[in-house]
Short mmCIF file of C-alpha atoms in Angstrom, two decimals:
data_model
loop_
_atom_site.label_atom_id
_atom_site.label_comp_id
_atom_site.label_asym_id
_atom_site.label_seq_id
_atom_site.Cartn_x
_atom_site.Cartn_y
_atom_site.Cartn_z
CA UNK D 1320 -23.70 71.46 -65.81
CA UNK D 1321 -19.85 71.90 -67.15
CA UNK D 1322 -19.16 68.32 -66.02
CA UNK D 1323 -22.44 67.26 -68.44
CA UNK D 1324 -21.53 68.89 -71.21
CA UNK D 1325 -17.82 67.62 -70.91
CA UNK D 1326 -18.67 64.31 -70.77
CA UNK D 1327 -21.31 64.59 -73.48
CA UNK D 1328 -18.83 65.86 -75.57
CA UNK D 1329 -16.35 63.27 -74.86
CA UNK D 1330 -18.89 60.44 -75.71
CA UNK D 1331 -19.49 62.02 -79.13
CA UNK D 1332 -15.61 61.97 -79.62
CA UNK D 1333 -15.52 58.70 -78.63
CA UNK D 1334 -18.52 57.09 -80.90
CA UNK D 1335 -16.86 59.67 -83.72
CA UNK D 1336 -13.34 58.12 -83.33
CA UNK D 1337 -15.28 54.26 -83.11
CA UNK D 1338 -17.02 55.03 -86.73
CA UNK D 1339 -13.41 54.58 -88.62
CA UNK D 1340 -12.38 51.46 -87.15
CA UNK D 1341 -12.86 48.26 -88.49
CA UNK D 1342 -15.70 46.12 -86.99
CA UNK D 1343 -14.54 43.34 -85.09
CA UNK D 1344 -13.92 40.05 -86.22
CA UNK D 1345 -14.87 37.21 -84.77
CA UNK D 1346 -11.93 35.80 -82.44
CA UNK D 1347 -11.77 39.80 -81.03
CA UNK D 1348 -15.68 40.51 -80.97
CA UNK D 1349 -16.28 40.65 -77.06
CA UNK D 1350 -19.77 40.32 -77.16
CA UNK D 1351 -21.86 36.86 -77.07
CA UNK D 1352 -24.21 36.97 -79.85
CA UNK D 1353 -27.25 37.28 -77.40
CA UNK D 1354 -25.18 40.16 -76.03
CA UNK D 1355 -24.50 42.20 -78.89
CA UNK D 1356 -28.30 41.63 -80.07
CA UNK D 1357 -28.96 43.90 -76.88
CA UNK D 1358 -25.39 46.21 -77.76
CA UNK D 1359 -26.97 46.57 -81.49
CA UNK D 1360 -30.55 47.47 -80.59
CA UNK D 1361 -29.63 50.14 -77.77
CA UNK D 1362 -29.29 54.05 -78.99
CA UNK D 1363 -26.70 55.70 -79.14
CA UNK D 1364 -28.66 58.66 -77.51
CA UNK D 1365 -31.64 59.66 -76.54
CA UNK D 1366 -34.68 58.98 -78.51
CA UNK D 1367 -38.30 60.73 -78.28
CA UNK D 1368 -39.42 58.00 -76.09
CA UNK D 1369 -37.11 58.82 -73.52
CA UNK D 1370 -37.77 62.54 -74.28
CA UNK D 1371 -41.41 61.92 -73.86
CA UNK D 1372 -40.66 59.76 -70.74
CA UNK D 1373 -37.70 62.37 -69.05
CA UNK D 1374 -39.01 65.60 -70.38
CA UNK D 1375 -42.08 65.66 -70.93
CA UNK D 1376 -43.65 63.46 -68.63
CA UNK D 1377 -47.06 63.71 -67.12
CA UNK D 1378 -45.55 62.39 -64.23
CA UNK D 1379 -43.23 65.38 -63.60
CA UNK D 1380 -44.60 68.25 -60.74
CA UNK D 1381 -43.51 70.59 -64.14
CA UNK D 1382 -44.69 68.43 -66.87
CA UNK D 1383 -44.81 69.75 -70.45
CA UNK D 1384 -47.56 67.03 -71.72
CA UNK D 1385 -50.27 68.32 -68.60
CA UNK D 1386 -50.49 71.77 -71.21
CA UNK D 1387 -49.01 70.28 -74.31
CA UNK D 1388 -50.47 66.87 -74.95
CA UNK D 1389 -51.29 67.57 -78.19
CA UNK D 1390 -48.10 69.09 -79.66
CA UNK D 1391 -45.50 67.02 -77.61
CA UNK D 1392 -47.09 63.22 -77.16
CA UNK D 1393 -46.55 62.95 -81.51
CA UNK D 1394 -42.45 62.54 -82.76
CA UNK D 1395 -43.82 64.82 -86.19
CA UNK D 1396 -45.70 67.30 -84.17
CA UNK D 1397 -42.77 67.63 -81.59
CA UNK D 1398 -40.24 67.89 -84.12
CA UNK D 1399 -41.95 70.19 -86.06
CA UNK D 1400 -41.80 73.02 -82.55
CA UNK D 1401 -38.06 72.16 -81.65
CA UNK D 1402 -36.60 75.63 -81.97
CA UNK D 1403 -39.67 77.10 -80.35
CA UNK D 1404 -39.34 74.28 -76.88
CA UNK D 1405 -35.48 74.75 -77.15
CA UNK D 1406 -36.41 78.60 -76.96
CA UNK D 1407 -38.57 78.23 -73.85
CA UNK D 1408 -35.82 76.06 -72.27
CA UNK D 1409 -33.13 78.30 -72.58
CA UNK D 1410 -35.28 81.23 -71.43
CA UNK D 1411 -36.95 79.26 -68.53
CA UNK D 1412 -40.15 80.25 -70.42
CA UNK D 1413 -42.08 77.08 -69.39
CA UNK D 1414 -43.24 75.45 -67.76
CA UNK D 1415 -45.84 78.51 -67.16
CA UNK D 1416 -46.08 79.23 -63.59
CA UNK D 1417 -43.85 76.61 -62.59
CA UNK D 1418 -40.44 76.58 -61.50
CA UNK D 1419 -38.00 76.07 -64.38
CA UNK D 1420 -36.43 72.29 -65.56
CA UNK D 1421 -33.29 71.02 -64.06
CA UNK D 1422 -30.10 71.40 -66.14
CA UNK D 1423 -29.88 68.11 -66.40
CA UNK D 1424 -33.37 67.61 -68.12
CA UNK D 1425 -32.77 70.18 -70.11
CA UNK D 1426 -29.57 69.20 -71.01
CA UNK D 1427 -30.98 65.63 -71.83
CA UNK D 1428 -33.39 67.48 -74.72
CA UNK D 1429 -30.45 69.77 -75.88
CA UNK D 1430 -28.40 66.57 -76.35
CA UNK D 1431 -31.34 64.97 -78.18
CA UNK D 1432 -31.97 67.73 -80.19
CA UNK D 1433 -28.14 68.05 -81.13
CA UNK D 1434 -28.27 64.40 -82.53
CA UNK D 1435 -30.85 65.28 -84.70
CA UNK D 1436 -33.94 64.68 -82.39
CA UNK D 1437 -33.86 60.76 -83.64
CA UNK D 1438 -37.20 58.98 -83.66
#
């Protein structure tokens, strides 16, 4: 859990850091254009897709959609219950009856949540 967090936090420094420079120029850009196509469209974090996918899943033994389908499969509907899900992660509140979410899981929707729960 300490070793997630660290290295979270030492992506965000590095993207932070990466936001003053200047872009590259041609001659230095290391990317082929069909390569940073891909770089450009991937997300910097996670995204409620993968939240929906890693979280939530109905796939899951624990999953949050078999009880929640109608409050977590819609982006405004889910973001509009953040603080109440990030309460019932960090009390191991849900998933009713169930044992609680890895740290890593839960650390994937804290991470999320910190970026601003992006679309």
């Amino acid at each position: 859990m300490k070793k997630i967090g660290i290295f979270i936090l030492l992506l965000l420094s590095i993207f932070a850091a990466g936001c003053n420079q200047e872009p590259f120029t041609k001659a230095e850009n290391p990317f082929t254009e069909e390569e940073k196509g891909e770089s450009e469209q991937s997300p910097v974090g996670p995204n409620f897709q993968i939240i929906k996918s890693q979280v939530f899943s109905v796939n899951k033994p624990n999953a949050c959609l078999k009880c929640h389908v109608d409050l977590l499969s819609s982006y405004q509907r889910t973001k509009g219950v953040l603080v109440e899900i990030e309460e019932y992660l960090k009390t191991d509140g849900m998933p009713k009856g169930g044992p609680p979410l890895p740290e890593e899981t839960k650390e994937l929707f804290y991470t999320w949540v910190r970026l601003g729960a992006p679309e």
